Coordinates of C-alpha atoms in Angstrom, one line a residue:
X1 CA -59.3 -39.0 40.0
X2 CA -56.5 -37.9 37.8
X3 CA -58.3 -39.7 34.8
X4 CA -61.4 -38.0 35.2
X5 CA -59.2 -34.9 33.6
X6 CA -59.3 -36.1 30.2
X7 CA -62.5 -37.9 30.6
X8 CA -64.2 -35.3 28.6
X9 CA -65.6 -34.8 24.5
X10 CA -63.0 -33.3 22.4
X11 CA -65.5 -32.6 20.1
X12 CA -67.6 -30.0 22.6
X13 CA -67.1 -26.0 21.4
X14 CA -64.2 -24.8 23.0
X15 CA -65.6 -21.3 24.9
X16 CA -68.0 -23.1 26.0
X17 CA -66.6 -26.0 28.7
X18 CA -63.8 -24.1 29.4
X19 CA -61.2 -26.4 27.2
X20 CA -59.8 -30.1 26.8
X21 CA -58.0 -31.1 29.3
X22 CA -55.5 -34.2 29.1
X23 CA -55.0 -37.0 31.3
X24 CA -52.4 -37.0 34.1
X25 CA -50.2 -39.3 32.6
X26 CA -49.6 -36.8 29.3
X27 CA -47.9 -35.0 32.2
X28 CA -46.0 -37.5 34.5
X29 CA -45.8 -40.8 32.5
X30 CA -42.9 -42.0 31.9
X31 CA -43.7 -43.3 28.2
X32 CA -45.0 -40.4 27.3
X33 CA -41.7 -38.3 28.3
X34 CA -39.4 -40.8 26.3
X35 CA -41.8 -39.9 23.1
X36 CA -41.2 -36.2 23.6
X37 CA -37.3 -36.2 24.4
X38 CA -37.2 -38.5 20.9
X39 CA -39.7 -37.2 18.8
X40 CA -39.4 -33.5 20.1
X41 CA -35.9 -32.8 22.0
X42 CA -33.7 -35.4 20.1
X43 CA -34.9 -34.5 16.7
X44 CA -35.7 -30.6 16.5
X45 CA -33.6 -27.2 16.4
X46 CA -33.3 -25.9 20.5
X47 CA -32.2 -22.4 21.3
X48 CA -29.9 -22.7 24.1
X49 CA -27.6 -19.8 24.3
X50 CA -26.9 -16.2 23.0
X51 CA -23.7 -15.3 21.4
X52 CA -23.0 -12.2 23.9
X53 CA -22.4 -15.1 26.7
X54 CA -19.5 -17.1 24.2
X55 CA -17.5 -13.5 23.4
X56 CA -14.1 -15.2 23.7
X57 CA -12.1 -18.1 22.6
X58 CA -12.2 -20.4 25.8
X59 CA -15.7 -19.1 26.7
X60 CA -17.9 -22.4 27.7
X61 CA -21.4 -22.7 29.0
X62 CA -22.7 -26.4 29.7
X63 CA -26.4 -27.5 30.0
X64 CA -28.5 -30.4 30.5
X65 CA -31.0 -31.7 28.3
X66 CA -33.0 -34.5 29.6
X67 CA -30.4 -37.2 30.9
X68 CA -27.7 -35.7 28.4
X69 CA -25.3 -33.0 29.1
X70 CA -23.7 -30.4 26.4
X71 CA -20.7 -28.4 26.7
X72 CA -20.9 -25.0 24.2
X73 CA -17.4 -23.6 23.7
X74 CA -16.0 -20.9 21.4
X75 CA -13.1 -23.0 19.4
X76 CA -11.2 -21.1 16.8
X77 CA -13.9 -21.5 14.3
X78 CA -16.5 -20.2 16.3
X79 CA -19.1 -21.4 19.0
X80 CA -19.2 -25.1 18.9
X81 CA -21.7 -27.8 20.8
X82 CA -20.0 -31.3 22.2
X83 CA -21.2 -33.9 24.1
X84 CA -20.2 -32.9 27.6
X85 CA -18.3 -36.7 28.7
X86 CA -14.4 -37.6 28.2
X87 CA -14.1 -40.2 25.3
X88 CA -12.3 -42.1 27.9
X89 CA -15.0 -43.7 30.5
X90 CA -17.7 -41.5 29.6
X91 CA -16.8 -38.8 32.9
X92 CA -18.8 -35.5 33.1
X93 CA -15.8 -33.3 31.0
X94 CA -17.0 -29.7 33.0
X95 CA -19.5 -29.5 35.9
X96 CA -19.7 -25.4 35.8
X97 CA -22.6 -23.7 34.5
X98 CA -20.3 -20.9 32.6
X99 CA -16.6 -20.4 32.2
X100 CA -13.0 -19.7 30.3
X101 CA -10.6 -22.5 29.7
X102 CA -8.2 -23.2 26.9
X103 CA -7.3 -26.5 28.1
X104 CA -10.5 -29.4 29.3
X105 CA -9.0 -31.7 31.5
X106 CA -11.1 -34.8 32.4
X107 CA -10.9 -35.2 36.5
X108 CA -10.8 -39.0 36.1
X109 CA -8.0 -39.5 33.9
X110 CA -6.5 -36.4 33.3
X111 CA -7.3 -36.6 29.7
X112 CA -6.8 -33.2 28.2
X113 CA -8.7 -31.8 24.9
X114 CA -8.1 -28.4 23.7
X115 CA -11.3 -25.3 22.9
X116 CA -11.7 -26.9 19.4
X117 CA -12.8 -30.5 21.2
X118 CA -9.3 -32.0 19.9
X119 CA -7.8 -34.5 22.2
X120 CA -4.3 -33.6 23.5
X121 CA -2.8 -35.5 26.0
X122 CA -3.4 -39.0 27.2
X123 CA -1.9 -38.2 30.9
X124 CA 0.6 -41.0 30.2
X125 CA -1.8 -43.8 30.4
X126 CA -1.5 -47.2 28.6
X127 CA -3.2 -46.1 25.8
X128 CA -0.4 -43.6 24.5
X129 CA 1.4 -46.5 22.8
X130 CA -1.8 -47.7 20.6
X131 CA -4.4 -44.9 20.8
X132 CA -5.2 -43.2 17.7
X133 CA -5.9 -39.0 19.6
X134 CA -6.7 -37.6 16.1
X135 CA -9.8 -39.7 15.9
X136 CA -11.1 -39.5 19.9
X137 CA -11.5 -35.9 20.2
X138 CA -15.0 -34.9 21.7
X139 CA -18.1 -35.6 20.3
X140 CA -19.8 -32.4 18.5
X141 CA -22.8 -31.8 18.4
X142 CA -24.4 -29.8 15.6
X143 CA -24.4 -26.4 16.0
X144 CA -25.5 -23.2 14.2
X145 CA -26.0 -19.2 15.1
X146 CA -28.6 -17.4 13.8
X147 CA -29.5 -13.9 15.0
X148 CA -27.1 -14.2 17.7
X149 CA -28.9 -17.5 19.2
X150 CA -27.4 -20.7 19.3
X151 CA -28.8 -23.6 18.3
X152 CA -28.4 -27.4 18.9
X153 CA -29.7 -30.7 17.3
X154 CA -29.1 -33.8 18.9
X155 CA -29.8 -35.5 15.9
X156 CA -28.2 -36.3 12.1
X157 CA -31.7 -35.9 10.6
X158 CA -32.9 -32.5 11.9
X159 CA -34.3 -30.3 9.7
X160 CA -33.0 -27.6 7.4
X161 CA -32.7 -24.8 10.6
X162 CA -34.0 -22.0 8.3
X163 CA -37.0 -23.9 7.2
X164 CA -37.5 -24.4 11.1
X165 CA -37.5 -21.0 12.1
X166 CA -39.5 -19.8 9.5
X167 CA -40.8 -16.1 10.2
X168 CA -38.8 -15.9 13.3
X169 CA -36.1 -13.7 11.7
X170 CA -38.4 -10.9 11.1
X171 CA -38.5 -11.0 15.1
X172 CA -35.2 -10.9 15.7
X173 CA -34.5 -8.1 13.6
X174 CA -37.2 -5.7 14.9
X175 CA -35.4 -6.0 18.3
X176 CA -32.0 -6.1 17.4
X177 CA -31.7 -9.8 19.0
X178 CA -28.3 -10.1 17.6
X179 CA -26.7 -7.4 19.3
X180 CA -28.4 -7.7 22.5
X181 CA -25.9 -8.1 25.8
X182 CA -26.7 -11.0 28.0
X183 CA -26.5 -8.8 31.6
X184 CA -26.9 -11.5 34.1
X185 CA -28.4 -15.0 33.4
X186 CA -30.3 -17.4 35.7
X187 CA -31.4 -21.0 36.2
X188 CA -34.8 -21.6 37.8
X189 CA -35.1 -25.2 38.6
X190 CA -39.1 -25.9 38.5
X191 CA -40.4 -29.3 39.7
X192 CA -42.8 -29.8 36.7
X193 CA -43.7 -31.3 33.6
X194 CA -41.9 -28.7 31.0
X195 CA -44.9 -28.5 28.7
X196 CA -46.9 -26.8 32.3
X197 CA -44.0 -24.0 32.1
X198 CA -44.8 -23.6 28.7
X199 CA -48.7 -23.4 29.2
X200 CA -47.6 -20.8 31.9
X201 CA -45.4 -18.5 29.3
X202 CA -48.0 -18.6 27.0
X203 CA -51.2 -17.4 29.1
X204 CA -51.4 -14.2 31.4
X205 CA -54.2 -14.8 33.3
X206 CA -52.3 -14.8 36.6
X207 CA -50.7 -11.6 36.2
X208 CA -52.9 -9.3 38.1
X209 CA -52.3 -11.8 41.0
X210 CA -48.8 -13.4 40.8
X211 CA -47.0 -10.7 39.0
X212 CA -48.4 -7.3 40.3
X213 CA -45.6 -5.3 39.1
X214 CA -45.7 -6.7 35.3
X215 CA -49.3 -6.3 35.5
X216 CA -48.9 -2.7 36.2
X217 CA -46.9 -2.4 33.2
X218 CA -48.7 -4.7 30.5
X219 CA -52.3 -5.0 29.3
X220 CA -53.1 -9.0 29.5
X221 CA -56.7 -8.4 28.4
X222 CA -54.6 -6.9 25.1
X223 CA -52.5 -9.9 24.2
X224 CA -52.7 -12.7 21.8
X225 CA -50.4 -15.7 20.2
X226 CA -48.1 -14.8 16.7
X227 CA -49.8 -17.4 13.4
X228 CA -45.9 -17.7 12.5
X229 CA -44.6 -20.2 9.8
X230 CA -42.3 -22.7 11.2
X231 CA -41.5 -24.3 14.7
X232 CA -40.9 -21.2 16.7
X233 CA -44.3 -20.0 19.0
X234 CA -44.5 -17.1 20.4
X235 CA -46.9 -14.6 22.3
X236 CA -47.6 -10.8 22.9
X237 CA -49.1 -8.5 25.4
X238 CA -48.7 -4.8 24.9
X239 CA -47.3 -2.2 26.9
X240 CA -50.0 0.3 28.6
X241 CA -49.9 4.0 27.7
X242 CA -46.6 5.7 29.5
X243 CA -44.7 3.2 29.7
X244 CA -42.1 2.2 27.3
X245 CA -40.3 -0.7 28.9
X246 CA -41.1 -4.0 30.5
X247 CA -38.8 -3.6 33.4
X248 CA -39.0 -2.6 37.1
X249 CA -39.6 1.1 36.3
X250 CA -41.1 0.6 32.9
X251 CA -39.3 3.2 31.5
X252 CA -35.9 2.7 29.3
X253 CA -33.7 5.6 27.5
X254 CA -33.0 3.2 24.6
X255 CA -34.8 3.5 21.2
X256 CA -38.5 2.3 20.3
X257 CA -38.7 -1.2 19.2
X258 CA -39.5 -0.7 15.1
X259 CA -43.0 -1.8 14.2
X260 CA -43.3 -5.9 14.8
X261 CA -43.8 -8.1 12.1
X262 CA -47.6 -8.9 13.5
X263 CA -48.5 -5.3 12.5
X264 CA -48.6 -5.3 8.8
X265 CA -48.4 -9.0 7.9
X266 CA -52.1 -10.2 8.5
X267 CA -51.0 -13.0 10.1
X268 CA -52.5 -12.8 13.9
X269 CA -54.3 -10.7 16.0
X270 CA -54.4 -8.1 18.2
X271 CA -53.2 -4.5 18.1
X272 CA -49.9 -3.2 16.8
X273 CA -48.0 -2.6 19.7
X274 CA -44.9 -4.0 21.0
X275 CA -45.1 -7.2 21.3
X276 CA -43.0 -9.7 24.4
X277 CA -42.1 -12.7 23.0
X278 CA -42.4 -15.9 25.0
X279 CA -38.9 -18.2 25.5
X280 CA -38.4 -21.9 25.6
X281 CA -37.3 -24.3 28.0
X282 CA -35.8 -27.1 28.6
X283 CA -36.7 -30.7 29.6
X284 CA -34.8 -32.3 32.6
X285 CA -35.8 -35.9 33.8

């Protein structure tokens, strides 16, 4: 049955069938998830954090991407990305989400690294007498902060970041995204393919039904997808007429957003009101 999805002409005019769909196992099969964590997650630019959340030296916040875990700490050079495992027997380093430490200690071994990744203390295992600590310190990860988001590739060969985000700093600058305040963060484990969550973001269909109260507030049949250059995609929806804010009350006392970039640049559709930008996400096995 599932076949009979993609069984369809991708040649036929879109409007008119309703769109292509694709086969059930672009969704579930196994090969095809390996393809995307190397050719997507392993070699591209991912947002995974804002700089509000890593204020402090010793601040940390781990994640998981596919199979892999990362650990995000800010060292004394800034906020830096490590592989999340003890050099010694590969051990998860720190299971919580969020945290301060100055000091990482390994629950296995008691291997201790410091907040720059350095390795400190062997516990007084056999290794001390022969075990060079200056070149076993965690693994990094490459890392980079733009406009107050932080960004991770899992890979040597990633692109230039700035080529990758293209247009998106016109974005970040109309709403401030660098000195925004992360208030209160939280995980919502879905059990689905990720590219269905991001189909979901990116179409509004549903709000009248599953999200009453955004509904009330924003215009889906006014909304539309940003033409931007580079890897970030993005979305809009205005805001309807007395409302200011997309929040419970849909009112805020802070300032206008400054005209969006979408308004003067020619580049996508739609009409000049403030725009809500779609997020990421991230794939888990």
């Amino acid at each position: 049955m599932f076949d009979l999805i993609s069984d369809q002409n991708e040649d036929r005019p879109y409007f008119e069938t309703g769109g292509v769909g694709r086969s059930h196992g672009f969704y579930t099969g196994e090969e095809q998830f390996r393809r995307e964590m190397s050719r997507i997650y392993g070699r591209r630019w991912l947002p995974v954090d804002h700089v509000s959340r890593l204020k402090e030296k010793g601040a940390y916040s781990t994640l998981n991407i596919g199979s892999g875990s990362i650990l995000l700490i800010h060292g004394d050079n800034g906020i830096q990305g490590y592989h999340n495992y003890c050099r010694h027997r590969g051990y998860k380093l720190v299971e919580e989400a969020t945290g301060k430490r100055q000091s990482l200690v390994c629950l296995y071994h008691c291997w201790v690294y410091d907040r720059n990744g350095k390795l400190k203390s062997l516990n007084g295992t056999y290794l001390d007498h022969f075990f060079d600590k200056e070149k076993n310190g965690l693994l990094p990860v490459r890392t980079e902060v733009r406009f107050g988001v932080v960004f991770v590739a899992l890979s040597d060969d990633a692109p230039d970041l700035d080529e990758s985000l293209g247009e998106f700093g016109e974005f970040a600058k109309v709403y401030d995204l660098a000195d925004l305040e992360c208030v209160e963060a939280k995980d919502y484990p879905v059990a689905s393919n990720w590219k269905l969550v991001a189909h979901n973001v990116n179409e509004s269909l549903h709000f009248p039904t599953a999200h009453k109260d955004l509904h009330r507030i924003t215009d889906f049949d006014d909304a539309g997808t940003y033409d931007l250059r580079g890897d970030i995609v993005g979305a809009w929806q205005s805001i309807r007429t007395g409302y200011n804010s997309v929040s419970l009350s849909g009112r805020s006392p802070a300032h206008r957003c400054r005209t969006s970039p979408r308004a003067t640049s020619g580049r996508s559709t739609g009409s000049p009101s403030c725009p809500i930008c779609s997020s990421g996400s991230r794939p888990t096995t």
